[in-house]
Structures are given as C-alpha cells and as structure tokens.
Coordinates of C-alpha atoms in Angstrom, one line a residue:
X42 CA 85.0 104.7 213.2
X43 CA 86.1 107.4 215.4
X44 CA 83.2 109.7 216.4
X45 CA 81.9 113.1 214.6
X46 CA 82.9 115.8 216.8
X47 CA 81.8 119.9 216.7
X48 CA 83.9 122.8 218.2
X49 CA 82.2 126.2 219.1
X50 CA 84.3 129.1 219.6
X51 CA 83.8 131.7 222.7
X52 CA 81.1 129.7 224.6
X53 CA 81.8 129.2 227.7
X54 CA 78.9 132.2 228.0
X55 CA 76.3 134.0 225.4
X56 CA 74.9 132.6 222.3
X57 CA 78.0 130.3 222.1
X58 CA 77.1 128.5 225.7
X59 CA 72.8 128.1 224.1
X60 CA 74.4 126.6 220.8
X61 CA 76.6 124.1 222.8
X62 CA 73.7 123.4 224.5
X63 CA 71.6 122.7 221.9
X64 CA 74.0 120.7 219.9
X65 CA 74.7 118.6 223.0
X66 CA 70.7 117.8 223.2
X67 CA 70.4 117.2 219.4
X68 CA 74.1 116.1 217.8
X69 CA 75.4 112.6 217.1
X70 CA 78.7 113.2 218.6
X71 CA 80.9 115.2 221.2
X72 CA 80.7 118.9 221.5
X73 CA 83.4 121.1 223.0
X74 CA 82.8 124.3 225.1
X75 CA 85.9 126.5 224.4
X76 CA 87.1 129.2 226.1
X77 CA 89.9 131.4 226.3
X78 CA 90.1 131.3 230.5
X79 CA 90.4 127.8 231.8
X80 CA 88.2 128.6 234.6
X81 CA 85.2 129.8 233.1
X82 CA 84.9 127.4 231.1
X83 CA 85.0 124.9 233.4
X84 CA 82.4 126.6 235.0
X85 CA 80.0 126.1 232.2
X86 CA 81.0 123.1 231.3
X87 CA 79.7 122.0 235.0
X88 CA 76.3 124.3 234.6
X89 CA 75.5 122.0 231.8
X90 CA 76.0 119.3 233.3
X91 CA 73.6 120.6 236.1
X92 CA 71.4 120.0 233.1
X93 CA 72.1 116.8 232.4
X94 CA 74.3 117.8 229.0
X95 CA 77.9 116.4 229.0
X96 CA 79.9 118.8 226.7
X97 CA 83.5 118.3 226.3
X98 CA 85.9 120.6 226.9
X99 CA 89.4 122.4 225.6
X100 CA 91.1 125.8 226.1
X101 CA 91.3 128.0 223.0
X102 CA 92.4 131.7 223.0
X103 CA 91.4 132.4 219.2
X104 CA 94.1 135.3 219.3
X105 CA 97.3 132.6 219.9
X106 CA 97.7 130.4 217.3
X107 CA 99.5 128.5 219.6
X108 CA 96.0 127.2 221.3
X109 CA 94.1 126.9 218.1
X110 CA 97.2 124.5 217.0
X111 CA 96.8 122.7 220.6
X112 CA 93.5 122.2 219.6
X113 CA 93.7 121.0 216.4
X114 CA 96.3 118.7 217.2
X115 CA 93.9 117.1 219.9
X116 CA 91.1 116.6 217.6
X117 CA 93.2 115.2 214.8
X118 CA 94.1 112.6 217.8
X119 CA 91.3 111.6 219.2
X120 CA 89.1 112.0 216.0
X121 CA 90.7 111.9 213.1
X122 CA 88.9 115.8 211.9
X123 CA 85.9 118.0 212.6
X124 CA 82.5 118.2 211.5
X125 CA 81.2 121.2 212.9
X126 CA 82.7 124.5 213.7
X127 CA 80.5 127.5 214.9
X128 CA 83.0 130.1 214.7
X129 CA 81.6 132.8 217.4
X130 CA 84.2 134.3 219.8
X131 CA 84.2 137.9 219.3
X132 CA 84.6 141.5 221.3
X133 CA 82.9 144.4 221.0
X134 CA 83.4 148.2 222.5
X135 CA 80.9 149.8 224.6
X136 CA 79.5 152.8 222.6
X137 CA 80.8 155.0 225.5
X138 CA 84.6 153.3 224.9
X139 CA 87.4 155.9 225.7
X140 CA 89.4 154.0 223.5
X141 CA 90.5 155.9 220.4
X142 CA 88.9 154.9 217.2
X143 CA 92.6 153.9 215.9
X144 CA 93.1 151.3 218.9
X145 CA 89.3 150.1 218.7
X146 CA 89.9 149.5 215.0
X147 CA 92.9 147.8 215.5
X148 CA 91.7 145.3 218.4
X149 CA 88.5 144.6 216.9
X150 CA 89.6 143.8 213.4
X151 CA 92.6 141.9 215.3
X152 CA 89.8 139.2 217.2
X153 CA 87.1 139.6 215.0
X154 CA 88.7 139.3 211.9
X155 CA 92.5 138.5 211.8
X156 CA 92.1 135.9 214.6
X157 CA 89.2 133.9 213.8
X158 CA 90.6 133.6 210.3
X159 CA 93.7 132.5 211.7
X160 CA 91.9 130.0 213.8
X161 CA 90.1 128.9 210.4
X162 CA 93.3 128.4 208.7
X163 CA 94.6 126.1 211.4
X164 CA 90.8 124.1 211.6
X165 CA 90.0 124.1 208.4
X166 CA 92.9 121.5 207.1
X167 CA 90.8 118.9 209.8
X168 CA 87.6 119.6 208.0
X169 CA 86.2 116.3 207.3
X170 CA 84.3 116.2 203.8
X171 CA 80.6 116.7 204.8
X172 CA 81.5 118.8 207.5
X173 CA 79.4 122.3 208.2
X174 CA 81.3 125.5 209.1
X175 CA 78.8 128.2 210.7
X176 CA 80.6 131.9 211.3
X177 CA 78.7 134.2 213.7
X178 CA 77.7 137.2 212.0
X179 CA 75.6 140.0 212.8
X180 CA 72.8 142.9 211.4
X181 CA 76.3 144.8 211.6
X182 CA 77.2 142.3 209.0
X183 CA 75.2 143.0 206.1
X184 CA 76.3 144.9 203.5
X185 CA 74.6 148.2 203.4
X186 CA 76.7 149.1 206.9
X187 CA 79.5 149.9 205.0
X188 CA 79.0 153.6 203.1
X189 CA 81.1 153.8 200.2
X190 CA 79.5 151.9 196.9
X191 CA 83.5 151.5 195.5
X192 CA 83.9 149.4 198.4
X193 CA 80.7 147.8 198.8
X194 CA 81.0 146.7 195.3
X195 CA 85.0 145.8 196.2
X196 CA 83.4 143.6 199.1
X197 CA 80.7 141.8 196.9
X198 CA 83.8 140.9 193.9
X199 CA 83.4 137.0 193.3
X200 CA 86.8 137.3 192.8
X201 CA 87.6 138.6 195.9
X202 CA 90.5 136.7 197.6
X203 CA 91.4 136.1 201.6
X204 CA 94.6 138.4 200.6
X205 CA 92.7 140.9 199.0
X206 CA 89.9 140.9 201.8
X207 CA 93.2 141.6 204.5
X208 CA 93.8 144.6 202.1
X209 CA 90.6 145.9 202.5
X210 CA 90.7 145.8 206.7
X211 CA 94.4 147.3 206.8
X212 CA 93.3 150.0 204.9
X213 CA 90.1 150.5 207.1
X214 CA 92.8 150.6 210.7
X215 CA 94.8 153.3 208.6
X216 CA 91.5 155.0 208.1
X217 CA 90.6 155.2 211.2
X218 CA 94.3 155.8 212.5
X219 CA 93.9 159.0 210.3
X220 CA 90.4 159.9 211.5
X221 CA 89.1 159.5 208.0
X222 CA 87.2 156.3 208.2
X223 CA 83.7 157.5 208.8
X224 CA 82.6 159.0 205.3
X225 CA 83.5 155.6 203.3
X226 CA 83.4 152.8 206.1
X227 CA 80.7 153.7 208.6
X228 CA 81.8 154.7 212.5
X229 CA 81.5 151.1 213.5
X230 CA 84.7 149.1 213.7
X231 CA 82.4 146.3 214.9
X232 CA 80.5 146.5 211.7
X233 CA 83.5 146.5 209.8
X234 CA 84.5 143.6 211.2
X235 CA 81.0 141.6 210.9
X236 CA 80.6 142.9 206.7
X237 CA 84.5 140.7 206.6
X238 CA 83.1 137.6 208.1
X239 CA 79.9 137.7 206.2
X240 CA 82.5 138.1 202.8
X241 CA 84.9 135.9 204.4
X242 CA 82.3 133.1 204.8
X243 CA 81.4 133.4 200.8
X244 CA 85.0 133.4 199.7
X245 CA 85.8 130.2 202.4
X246 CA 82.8 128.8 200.3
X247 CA 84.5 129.3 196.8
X248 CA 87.6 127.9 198.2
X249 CA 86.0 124.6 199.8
X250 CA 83.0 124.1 197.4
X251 CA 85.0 120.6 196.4
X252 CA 86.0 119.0 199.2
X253 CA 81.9 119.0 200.0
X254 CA 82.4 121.2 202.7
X255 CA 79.6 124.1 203.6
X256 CA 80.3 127.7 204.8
X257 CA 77.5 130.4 205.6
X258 CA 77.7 133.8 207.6
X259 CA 74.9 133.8 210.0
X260 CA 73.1 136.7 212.1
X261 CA 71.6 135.0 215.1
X262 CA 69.4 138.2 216.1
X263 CA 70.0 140.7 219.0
X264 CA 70.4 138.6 222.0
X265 CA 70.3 139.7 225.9
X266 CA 74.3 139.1 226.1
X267 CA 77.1 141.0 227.7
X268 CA 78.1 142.5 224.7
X269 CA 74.7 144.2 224.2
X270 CA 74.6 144.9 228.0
X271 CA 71.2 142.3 227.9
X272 CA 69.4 144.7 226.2
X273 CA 68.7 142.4 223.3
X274 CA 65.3 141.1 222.5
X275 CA 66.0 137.1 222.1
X276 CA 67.2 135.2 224.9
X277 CA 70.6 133.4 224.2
X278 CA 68.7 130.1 223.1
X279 CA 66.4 131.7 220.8
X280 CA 69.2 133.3 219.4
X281 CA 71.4 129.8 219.3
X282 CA 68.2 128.7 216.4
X283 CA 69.7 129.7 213.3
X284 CA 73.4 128.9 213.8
X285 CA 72.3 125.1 215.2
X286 CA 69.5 125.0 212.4
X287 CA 73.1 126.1 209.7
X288 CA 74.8 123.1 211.4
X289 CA 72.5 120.3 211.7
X290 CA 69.2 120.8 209.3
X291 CA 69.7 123.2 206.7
X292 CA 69.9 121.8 203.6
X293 CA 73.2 120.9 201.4
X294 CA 72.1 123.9 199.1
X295 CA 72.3 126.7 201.5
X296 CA 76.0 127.4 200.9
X297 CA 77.8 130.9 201.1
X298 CA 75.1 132.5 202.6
X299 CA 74.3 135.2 204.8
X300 CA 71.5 133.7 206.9
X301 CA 69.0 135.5 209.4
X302 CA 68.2 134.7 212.6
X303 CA 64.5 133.4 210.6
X304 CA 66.6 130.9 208.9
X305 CA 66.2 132.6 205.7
X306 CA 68.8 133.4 203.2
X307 CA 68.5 136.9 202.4
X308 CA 70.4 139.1 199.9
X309 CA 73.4 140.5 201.1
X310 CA 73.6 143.6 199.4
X311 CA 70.1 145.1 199.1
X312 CA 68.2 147.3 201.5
X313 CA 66.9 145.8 204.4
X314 CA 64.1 146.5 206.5
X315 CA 63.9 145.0 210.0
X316 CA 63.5 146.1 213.2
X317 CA 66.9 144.4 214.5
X318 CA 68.7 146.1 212.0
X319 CA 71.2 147.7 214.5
X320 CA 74.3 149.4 214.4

C-alpha cells in the first residue's frame, strides 16, 4: 500500500512552514514543503531538517497550472492520491500600496482566489476518499466584511455554484476598476478574496460530500508573518493549531465550516466579536 501523503501550499515560510512542521512531527506519512522559488524552499526544507523533521519537497507556483499539473502528476506516481491538502499560498498589499485599487483587485483575486481554485481543480481529482482538504482563511474571511446584504445573502445561497461564485469576483475587479467597489464590497480586495475561499470551501463541501471527502475554511489567527509585517499576536506555530487540528483530529462531522483559530466552528454570517477581528 503506497503511503498517505499531505501537500501544503506556500510554505516554504509563515504559517505554511509551522503546519509542515507540525504535520511532519505528528502525520503518518510524507509531507511536502511547496514553494513557488526552488531556492527557498530548499532552504526550509534544510531548516527543518536542522530540527530533525524530514519534509519532502516539490516546486509549485499556484498561479501556473503548468506546476500544479507537475505536481499532481508526481503524486499520482509515487502515491497513487492525496490525503491532505492545506491550501495556504496567498498575497496581500501593504495598506500603504501605490498600486491602484483596479490592479490590487485584479492580482489579489487572481492568487487568492482564481489560482488556488485552479490548483484545487487540478488536486482535487487525486483526492483519495477519507482525505481532508483545509483552505487558509482569515478574520477578513467571515462574512460580515462584505457590506452589501444582496450580496452577503448572494454569498451564503446553498445553491451557490463555483461558476456563479467566479461571477461574483469579476464583478467585484469591475467594481473596483470603476472606483465603485467600496459602498457594497468593503475597501479590502484581501477580504474579498478571504469571504470567496470561506464560500468556496462550503460549496467544494456540497460538491465532494460523497466521495467522503471533508472541506472547511479555516482562520488561523493573526500571526507575526510577512504579510502582517510581524505585528501579529500568535507566533507562526500557534497559528499552525487549528489548520493541523482541521487535518488530523477534528472530527468527521466538522464539514463546510468556517473554523477559528480556537478550533471552534462559528457562524459565518452573524456578528462577531473578537479582538482579532481585523481588516
């Protein structure tokens, strides 16, 4: 029997690196550190084994479908499918970003959204049945982010379809290419972008729920990372808890949920209070 195997996306640094490490120390199987340069990834790859961890490792640029192919192809090889896939390889602009809005939309929707479900498409074929899919969310990725009741309520359809969700972030970028996103979607492309993966996760759920495979959305807390300039409260491991606790221990019926970095289910669409609820 050829051995269980888990992929996490974007880790050769950041909460992807502490969940590779933590799945190295707990699961029954190989884990690959992926990143999109060869180099750094190589890098971490050899900082963990400073630790004693031996991680696998394979190139994957989520935004080429090309190297999430290359991957999938390797793992059907050697493997025979996946068991775990921590989808977490994202980008974020600095609050100061000269960017315009309209480009900022554009590339974030394009790697936080467009690509990662791209990459899922290619994966999720591979997905053995039993296996656990675990998509990197955020506090930007609750519900209440997003201004406009028509389209929170458009969001929260359980008959809302992977085509119809694409609809939704095309018309955000044409929002924001004509300056008028702010008063229905929130100024936060990131946010936009985090609110998709959270409904993306619920409608992968739906469309999986028989082959016995389990897909939750999952906000791993404001971590002291790059992209929050290491001003976040958790350290990268404490934040790597709830995603490893989604792909290892969480019970079979915690399914299309949006998860918080407590481990806790919480509701999606009502008002939250907590002090990590940032923009």
């Amino acid at each position: 029997m050829a051995p269980k195997v888990a992929v996490v996306t974007g880790s050769n640094k950041g909460i992807g690196f502490a969940i590779v490490r933590a799945l190295c120390k707990r699961f029954d199987g190989d884990v690959y550190l992926t990143s999109r340069d060869l180099n750094r990834g190589q890098n971490a790859v050899a900082e963990l084994n400073k630790e004693g961890l031996r991680p696998k490792y394979h190139q994957l640029d989520i935004t080429d479908p090309k190297s999430a192919e290359k991957l999938r192809d390797h793992l059907k090889e050697n493997y025979g499918g996946l068991d775990i896939l921590v989808n977490n390889a994202a980008i974020a602009f600095k609050v100061n970003a000269p960017e315009p809005v309209a480009v900022q939309a554009e590339q974030t929707l394009f790697v936080n959204y467009y690509s990662v479900l791209s990459t899922c498409e290619i994966l999720f074929p591979i997905l053995r049945n039993g296996a656990r899919v675990v998509n990197i969310t955020s506090s930007c990725g609750h519900l209440t982010k997003i201004k406009s009741e028509k389209l929170r309520n458009r969001f929260k359809d359980p008959n809302l379809t992977i085509e119809g969700l694409c609809n939704m972030m095309q018309e955000y970028i044409e929002a924001a290419k004509q300056g008028t996103q702010a008063a229905d979607w929130g100024n936060s492309s990131y946010a936009v972008a985090k609110v998709a993966i959270t409904a993306l996760s619920k409608i992968q759920q739906r469309m999986y729920a028989d082959r016995d495979i389990i897909v939750n959305a999952v906000n791993p807390g404001y971590a002291a990372t790059d992209m929050t300039l290491h001003k976040g409260r958790l350290t990268i491991d404490q934040a790597a808890v709830a995603p490893v606790y989604l792909a290892l221990d969480a019970p079979d019926s915690v399914k299309g949920q949006y998860v918080w970095k407590d481990k806790s289910a919480i509701s999606w669409e009502e008002e939250l209070a907590d002090p990590d609820y940032i923009i």
